PDB file of C-alpha atoms and ligand atoms in Angstrom:
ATOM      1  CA  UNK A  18      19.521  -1.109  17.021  1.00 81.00           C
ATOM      2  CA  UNK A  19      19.219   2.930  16.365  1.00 95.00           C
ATOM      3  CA  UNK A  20      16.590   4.320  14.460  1.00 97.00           C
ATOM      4  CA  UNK A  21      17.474   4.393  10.427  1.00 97.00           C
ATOM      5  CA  UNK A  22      16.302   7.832  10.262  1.00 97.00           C
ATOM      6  CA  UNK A  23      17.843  10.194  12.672  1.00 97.00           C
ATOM      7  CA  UNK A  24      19.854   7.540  14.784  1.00 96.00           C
ATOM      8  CA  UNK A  25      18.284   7.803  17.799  1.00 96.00           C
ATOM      9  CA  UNK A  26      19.087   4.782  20.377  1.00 95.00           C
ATOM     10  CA  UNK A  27      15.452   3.510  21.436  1.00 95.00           C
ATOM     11  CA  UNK A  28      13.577   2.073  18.814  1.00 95.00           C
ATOM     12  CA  UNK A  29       9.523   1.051  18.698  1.00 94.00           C
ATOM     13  CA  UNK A  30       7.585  -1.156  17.128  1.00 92.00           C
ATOM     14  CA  UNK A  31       6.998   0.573  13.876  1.00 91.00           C
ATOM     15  CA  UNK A  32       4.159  -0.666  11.902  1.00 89.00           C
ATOM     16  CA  UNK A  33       5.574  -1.849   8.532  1.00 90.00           C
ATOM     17  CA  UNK A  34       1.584  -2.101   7.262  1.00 85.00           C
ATOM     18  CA  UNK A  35      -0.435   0.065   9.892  1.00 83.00           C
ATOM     19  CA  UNK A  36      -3.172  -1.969  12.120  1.00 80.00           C
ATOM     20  CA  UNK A  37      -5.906   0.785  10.492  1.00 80.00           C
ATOM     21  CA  UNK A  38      -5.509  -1.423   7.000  1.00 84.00           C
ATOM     22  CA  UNK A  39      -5.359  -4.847   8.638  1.00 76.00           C
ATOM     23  CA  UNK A  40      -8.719  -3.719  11.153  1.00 74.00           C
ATOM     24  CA  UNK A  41     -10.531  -3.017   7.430  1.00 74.00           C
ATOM     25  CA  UNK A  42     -10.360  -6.111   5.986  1.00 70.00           C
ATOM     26  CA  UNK A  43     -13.519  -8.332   5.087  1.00 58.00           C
ATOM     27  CA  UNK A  44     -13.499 -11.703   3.381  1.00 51.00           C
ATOM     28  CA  UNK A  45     -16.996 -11.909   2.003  1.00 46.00           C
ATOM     29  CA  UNK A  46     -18.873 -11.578   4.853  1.00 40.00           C
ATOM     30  CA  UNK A  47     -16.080 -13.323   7.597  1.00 41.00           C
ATOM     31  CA  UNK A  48     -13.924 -10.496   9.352  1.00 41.00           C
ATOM     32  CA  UNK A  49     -10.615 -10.997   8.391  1.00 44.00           C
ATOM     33  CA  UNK A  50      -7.076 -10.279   7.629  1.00 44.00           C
ATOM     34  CA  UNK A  51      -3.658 -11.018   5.915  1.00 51.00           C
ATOM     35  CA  UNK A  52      -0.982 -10.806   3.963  1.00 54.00           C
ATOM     36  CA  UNK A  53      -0.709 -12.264   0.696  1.00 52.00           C
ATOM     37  CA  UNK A  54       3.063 -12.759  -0.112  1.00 53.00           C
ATOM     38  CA  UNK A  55       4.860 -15.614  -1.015  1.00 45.00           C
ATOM     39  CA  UNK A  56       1.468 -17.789  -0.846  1.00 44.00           C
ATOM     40  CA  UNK A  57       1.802 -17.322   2.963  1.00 50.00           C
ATOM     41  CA  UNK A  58      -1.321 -16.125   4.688  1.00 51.00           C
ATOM     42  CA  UNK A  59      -0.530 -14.261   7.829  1.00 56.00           C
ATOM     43  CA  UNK A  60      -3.803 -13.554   9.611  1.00 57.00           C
ATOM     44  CA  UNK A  61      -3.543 -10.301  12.041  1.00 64.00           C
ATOM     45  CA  UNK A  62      -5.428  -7.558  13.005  1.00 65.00           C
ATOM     46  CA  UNK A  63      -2.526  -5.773  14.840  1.00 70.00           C
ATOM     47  CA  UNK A  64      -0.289  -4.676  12.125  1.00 74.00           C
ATOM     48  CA  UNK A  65       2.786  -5.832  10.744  1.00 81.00           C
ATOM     49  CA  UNK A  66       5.933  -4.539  12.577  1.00 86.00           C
ATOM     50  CA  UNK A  67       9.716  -4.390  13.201  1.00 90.00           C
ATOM     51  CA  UNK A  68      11.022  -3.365  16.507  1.00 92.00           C
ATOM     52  CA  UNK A  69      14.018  -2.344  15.446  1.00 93.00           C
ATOM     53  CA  UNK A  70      13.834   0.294  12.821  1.00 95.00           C
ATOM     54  CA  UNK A  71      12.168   3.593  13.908  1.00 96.00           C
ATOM     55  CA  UNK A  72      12.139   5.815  17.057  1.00 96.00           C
ATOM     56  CA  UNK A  73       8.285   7.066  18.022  1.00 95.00           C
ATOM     57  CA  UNK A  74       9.175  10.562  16.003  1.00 96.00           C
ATOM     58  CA  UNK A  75      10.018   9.347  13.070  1.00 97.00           C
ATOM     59  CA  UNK A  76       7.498   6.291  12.951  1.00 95.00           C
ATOM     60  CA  UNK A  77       4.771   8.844  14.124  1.00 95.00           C
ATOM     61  CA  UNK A  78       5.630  11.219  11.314  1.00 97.00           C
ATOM     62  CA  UNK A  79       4.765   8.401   8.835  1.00 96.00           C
ATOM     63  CA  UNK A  80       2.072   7.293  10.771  1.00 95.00           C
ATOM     64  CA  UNK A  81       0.503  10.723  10.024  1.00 96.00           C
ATOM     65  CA  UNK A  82       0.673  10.085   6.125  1.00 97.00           C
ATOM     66  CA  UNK A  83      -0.301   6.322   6.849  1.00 96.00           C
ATOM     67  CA  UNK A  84      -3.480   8.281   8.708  1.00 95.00           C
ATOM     68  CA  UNK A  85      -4.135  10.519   5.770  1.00 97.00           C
ATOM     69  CA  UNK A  86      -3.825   7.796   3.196  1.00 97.00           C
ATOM     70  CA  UNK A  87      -6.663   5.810   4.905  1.00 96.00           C
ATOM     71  CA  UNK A  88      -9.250   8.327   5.575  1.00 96.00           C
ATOM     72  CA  UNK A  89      -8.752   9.751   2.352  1.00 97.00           C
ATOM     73  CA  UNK A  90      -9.176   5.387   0.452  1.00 97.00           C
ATOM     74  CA  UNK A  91     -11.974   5.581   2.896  1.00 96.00           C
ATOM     75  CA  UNK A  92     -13.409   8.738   1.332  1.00 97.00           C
ATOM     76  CA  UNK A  93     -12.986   6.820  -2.341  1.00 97.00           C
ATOM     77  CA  UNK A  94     -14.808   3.770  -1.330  1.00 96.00           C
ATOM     78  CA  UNK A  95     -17.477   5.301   0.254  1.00 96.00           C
ATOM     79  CA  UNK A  96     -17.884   8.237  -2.410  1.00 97.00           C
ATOM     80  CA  UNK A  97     -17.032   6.463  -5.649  1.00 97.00           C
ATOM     81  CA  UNK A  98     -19.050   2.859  -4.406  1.00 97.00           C
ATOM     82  CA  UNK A  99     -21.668   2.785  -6.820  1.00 98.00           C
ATOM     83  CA  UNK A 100     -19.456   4.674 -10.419  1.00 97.00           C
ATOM     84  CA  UNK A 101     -18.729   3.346 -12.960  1.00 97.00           C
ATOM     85  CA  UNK A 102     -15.410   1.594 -13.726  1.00 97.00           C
ATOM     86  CA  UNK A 103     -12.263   4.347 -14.633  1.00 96.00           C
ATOM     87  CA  UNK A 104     -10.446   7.550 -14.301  1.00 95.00           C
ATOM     88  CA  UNK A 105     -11.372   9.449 -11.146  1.00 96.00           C
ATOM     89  CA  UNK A 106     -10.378  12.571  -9.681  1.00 94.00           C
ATOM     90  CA  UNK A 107     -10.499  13.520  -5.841  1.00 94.00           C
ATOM     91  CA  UNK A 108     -10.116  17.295  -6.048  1.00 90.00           C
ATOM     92  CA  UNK A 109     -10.773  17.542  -1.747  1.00 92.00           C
ATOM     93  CA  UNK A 110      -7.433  15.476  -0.957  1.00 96.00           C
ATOM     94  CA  UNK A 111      -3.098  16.643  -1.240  1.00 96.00           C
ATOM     95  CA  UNK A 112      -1.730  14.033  -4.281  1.00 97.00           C
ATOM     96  CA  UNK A 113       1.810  14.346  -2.219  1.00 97.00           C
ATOM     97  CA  UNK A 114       0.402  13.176   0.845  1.00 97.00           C
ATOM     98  CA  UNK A 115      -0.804   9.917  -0.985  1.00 97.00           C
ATOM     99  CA  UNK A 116       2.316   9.818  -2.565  1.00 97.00           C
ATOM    100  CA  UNK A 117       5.389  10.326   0.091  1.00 98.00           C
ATOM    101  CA  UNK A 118       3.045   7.618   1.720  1.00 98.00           C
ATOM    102  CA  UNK A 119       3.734   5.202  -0.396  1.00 98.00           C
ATOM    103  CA  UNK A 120       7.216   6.520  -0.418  1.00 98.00           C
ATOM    104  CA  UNK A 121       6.526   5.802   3.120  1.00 98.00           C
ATOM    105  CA  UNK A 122       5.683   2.467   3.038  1.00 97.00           C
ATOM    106  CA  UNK A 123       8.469   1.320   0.436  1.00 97.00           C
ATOM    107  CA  UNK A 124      11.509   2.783   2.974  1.00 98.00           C
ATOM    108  CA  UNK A 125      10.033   1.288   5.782  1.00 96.00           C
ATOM    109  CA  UNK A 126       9.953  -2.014   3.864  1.00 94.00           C
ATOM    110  CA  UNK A 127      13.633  -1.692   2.863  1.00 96.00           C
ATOM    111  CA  UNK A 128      14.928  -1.337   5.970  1.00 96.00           C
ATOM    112  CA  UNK A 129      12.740  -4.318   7.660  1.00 93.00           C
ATOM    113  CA  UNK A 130      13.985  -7.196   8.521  1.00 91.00           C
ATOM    114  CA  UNK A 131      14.668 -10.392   5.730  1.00 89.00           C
ATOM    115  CA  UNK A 132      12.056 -12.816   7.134  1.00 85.00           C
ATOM    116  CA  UNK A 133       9.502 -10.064   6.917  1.00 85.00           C
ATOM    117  CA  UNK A 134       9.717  -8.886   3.625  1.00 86.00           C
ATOM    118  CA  UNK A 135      12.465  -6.664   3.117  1.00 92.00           C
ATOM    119  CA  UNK A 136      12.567  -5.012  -0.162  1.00 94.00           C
ATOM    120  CA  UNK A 137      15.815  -3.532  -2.555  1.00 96.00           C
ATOM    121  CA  UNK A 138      15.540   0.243  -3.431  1.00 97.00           C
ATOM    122  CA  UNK A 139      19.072   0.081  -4.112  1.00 95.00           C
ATOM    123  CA  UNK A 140      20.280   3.761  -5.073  1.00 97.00           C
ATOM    124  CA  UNK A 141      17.254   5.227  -4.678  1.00 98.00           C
ATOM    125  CA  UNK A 142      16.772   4.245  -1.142  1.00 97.00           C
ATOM    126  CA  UNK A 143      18.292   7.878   0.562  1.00 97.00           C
ATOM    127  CA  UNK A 144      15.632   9.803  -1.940  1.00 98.00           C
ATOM    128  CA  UNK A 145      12.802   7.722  -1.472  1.00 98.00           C
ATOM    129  CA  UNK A 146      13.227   8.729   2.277  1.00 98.00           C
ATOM    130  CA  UNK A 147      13.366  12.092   1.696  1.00 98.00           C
ATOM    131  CA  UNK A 148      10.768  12.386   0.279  1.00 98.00           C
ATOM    132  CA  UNK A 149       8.350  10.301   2.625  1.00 98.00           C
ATOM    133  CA  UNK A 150       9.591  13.083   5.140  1.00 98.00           C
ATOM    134  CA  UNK A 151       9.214  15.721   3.055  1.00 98.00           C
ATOM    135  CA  UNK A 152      12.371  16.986   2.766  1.00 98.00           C
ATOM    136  CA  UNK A 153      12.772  17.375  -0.873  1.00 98.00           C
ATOM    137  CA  UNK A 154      10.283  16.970  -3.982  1.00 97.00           C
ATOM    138  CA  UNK A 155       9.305  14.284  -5.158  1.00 97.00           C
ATOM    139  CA  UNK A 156      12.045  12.324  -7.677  1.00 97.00           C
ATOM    140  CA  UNK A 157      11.252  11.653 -11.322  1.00 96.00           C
ATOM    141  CA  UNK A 158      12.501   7.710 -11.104  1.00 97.00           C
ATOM    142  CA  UNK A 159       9.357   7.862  -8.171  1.00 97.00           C
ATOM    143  CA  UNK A 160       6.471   7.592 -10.247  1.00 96.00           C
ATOM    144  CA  UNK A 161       3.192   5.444 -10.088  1.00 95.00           C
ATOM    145  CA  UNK A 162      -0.598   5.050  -9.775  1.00 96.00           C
ATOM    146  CA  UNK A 163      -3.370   3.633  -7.422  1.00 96.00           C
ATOM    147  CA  UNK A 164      -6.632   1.683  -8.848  1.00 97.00           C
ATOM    148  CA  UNK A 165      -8.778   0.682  -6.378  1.00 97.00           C
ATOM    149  CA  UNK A 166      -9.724  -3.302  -6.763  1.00 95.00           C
ATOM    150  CA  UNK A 167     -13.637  -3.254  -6.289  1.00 95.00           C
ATOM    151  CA  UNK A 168     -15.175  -6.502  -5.762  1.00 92.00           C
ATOM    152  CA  UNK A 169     -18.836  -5.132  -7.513  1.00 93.00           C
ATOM    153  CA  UNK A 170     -20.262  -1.849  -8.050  1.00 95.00           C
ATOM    154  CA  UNK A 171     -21.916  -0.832  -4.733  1.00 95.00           C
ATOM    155  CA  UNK A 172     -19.440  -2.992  -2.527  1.00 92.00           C
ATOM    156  CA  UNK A 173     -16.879  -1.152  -0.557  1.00 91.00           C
ATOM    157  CA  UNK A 174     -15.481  -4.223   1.582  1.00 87.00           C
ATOM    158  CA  UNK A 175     -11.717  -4.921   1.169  1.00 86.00           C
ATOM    159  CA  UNK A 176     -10.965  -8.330   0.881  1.00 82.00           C
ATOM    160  CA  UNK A 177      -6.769  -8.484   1.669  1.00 82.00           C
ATOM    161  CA  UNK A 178      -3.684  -6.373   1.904  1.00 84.00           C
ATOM    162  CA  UNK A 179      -0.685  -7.212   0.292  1.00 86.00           C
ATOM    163  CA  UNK A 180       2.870  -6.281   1.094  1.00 87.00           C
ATOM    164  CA  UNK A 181       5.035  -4.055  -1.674  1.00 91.00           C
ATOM    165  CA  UNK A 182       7.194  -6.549  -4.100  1.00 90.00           C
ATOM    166  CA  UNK A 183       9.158  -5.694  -6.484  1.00 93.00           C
ATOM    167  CA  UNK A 184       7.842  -6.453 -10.475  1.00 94.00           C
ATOM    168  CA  UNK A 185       8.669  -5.183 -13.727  1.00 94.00           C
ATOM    169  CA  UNK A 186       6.884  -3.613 -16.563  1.00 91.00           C
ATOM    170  CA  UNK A 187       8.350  -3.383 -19.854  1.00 89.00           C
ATOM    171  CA  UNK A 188      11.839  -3.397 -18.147  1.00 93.00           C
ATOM    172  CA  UNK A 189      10.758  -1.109 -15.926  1.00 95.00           C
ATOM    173  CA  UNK A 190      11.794  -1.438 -12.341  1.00 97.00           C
ATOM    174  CA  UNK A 191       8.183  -1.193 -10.323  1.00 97.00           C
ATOM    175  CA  UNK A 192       7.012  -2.158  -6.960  1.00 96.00           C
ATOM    176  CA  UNK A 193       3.434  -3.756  -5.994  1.00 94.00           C
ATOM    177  CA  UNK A 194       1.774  -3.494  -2.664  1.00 93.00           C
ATOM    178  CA  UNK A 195      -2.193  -3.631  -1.591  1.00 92.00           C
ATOM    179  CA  UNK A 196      -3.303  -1.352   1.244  1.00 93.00           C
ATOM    180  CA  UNK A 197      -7.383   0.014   1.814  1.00 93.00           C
ATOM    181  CA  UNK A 198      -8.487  -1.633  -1.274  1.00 93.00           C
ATOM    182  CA  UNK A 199      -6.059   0.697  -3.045  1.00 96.00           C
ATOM    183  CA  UNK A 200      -3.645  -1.403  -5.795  1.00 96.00           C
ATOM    184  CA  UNK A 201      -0.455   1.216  -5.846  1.00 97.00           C
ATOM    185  CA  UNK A 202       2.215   0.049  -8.757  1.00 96.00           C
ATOM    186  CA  UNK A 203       5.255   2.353  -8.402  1.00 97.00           C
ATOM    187  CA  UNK A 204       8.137   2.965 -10.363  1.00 96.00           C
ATOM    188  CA  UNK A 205      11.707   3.147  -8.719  1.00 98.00           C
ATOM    189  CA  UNK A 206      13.745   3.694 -12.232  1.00 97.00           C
ATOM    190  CA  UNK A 207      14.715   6.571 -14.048  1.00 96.00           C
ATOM    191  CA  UNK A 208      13.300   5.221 -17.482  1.00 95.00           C
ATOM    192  CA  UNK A 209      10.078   6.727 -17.724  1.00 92.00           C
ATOM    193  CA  UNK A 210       6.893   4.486 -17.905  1.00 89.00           C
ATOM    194  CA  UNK A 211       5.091   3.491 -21.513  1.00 89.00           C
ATOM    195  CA  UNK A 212       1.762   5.855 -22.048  1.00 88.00           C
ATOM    196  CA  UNK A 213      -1.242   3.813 -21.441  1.00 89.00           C
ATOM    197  CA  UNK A 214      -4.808   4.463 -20.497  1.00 90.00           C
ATOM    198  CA  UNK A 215      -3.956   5.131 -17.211  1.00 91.00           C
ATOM    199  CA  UNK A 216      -1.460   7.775 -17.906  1.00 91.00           C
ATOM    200  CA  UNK A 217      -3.470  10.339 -16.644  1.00 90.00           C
ATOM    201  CA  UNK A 218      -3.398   8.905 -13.252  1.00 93.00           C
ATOM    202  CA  UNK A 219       0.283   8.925 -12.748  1.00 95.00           C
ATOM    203  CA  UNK A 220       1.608  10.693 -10.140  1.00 93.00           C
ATOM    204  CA  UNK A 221       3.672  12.913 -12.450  1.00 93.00           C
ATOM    205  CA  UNK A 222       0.019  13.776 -14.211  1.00 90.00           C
ATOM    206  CA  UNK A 223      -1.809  14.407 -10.968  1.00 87.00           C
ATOM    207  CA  UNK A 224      -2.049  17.978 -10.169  1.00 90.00           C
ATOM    208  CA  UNK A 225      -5.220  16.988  -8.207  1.00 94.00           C
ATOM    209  CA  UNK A 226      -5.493  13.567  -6.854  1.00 96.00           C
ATOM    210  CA  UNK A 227      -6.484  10.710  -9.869  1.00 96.00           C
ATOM    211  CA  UNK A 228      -6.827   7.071  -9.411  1.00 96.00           C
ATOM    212  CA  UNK A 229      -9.055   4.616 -11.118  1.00 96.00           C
ATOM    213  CA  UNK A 230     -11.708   1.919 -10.368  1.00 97.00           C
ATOM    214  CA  UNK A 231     -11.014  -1.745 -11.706  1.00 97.00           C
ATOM    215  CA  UNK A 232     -12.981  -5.116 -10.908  1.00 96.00           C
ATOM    216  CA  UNK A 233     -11.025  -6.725  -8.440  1.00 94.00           C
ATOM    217  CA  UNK A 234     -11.446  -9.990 -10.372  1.00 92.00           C
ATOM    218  CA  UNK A 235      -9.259  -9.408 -13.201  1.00 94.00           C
ATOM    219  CA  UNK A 236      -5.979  -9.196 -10.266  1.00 92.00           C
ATOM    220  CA  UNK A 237      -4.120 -12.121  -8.414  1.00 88.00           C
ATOM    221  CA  UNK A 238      -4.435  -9.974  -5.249  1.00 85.00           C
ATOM    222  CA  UNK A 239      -8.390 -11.110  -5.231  1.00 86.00           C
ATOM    223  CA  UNK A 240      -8.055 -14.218  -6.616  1.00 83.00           C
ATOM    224  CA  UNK A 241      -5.402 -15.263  -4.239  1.00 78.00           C
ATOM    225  CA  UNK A 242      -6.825 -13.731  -1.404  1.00 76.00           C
ATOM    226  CA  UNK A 243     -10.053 -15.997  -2.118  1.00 74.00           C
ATOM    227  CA  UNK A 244      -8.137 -18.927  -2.749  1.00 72.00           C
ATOM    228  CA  UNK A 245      -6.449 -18.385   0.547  1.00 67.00           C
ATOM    229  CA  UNK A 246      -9.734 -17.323   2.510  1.00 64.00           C
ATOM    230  CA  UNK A 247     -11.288 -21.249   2.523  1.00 65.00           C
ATOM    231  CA  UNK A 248      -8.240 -23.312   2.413  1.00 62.00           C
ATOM    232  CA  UNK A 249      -8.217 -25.527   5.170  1.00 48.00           C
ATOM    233  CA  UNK A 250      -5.502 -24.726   7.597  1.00 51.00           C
ATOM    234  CA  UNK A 251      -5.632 -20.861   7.177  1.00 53.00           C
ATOM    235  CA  UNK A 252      -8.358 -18.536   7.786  1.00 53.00           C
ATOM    236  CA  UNK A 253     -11.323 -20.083   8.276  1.00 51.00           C
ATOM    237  CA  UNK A 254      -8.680 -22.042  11.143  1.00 53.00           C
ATOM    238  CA  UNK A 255      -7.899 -18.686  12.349  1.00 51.00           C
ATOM    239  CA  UNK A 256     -11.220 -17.380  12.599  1.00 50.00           C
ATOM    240  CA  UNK A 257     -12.571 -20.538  14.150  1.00 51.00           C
ATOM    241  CA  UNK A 258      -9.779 -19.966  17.054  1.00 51.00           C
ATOM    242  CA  UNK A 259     -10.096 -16.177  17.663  1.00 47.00           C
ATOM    243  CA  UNK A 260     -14.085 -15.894  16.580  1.00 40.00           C
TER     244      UNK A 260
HETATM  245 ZN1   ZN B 387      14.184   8.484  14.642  1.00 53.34          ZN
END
């Protein structure tokens, strides 16, 4: 299979969610890793990937924003770890960056295989790779916001990563997905989003980079991920084979 981007013949294996995120994970005090999705708990420290999307340019060029976006959550959760709860600003770090990565991370998902997770951008698909490669600016139907899910004030361990899916919000077409503690919702659709409180954090509003801080108790993402962590059969069965 060529590469989806420029065609080339010999394809990698392109990280769908980069190893850096799955390496961060911590479960309580148990290393750990996986993928919420579909209740299915997929334990890994290597990375998601499809062999047959990308050539080593074009996966590499994302890798770079993948790279950016993690040093820069990093940044947050060491910086930010003992705020309070709400709007932030991160006036050191590029907005785009953050967001043609999770441009990034949405095209990459719609052009992986079914059986690991493929997602629909329908029209918007050719855009949404533009921009991830910075070749144009980015749309107005791409639109969004990241909250980091903090277990408690003064804890910066991430407890799962999650995989975008597609939800909507007010009959808005969004996508979910969990990476470096950071919870990004994004909007594919050309109908704007409501104003809420966290209006000032959307990507259209974010001259300088703005995200919040939420307890990570009030979302399924850490509730699941605990549920997950001690059933029988999936992680603490992982970690007792690879501890
Ligand atoms: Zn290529």
């Amino acid at each position: 299979m060529a590469c989806k981007k420029c065609g080339k013949k010999e394809t990698i294996k392109a990280h769908l969610i980069p190893k850096v995120f799955c390496r961060e994970i911590q479960v309580g005090k148990m290393h750990a890793a996986g993928v919420i999705n579909s209740n299915k708990f997929t334990p890994t420290q290597s990375g998601i990937f499809d062999k047959q999307i990308l050539c080593a340019k074009c996966d590499g060029e994302l890798g770079e924003l993948e790279n950016y976006a993690a040093k820069t959550f990093r940044i947050i959760r060491t910086n930010y770890v003992n705020d309070a709860d709400g709007i932030k600003k991160i006036p050191s770090r590029d907005p785009d960056l953050i967001f043609r990565f999770a441009a990034g991370i949405l095209w990459k998902y719609s052009i992986a295989a079914e059986n690991l997770g493929k997602i629909d951008l329908e029209e918007f698909s050719e855009d949404i790779k533009k921009y991830a490669y910075g070749e144009i600016a980015r749309p107005s139907f791409f639109d969004g916001l990241f909250t980091w899910l903090r277990i408690y004030k003064g804890v910066s361990d991430i407890f799962a990563y999650r995989a975008p899916f597609p939800i909507k919000l007010e009959g808005v077409n969004a996508f979910r997905f969990l990476l470096g503690g950071m919870l990004f919702i994004i909007k594919v659709d050309a109908n704007p989003f409501k104003p809420s409180p966290l209006s000032g954090t959307f990507f259209c509003n974010s001259s300088e980079l703005n995200f919040s801080i939420a307890p990570a108790q009030f979302f399924e993402e850490y509730t699941d991920a605990k549920k997950l962590a001690f059933e029988v059969g999936s992680l603490s069965n992982f970690l007792d084979k690879n501890g």
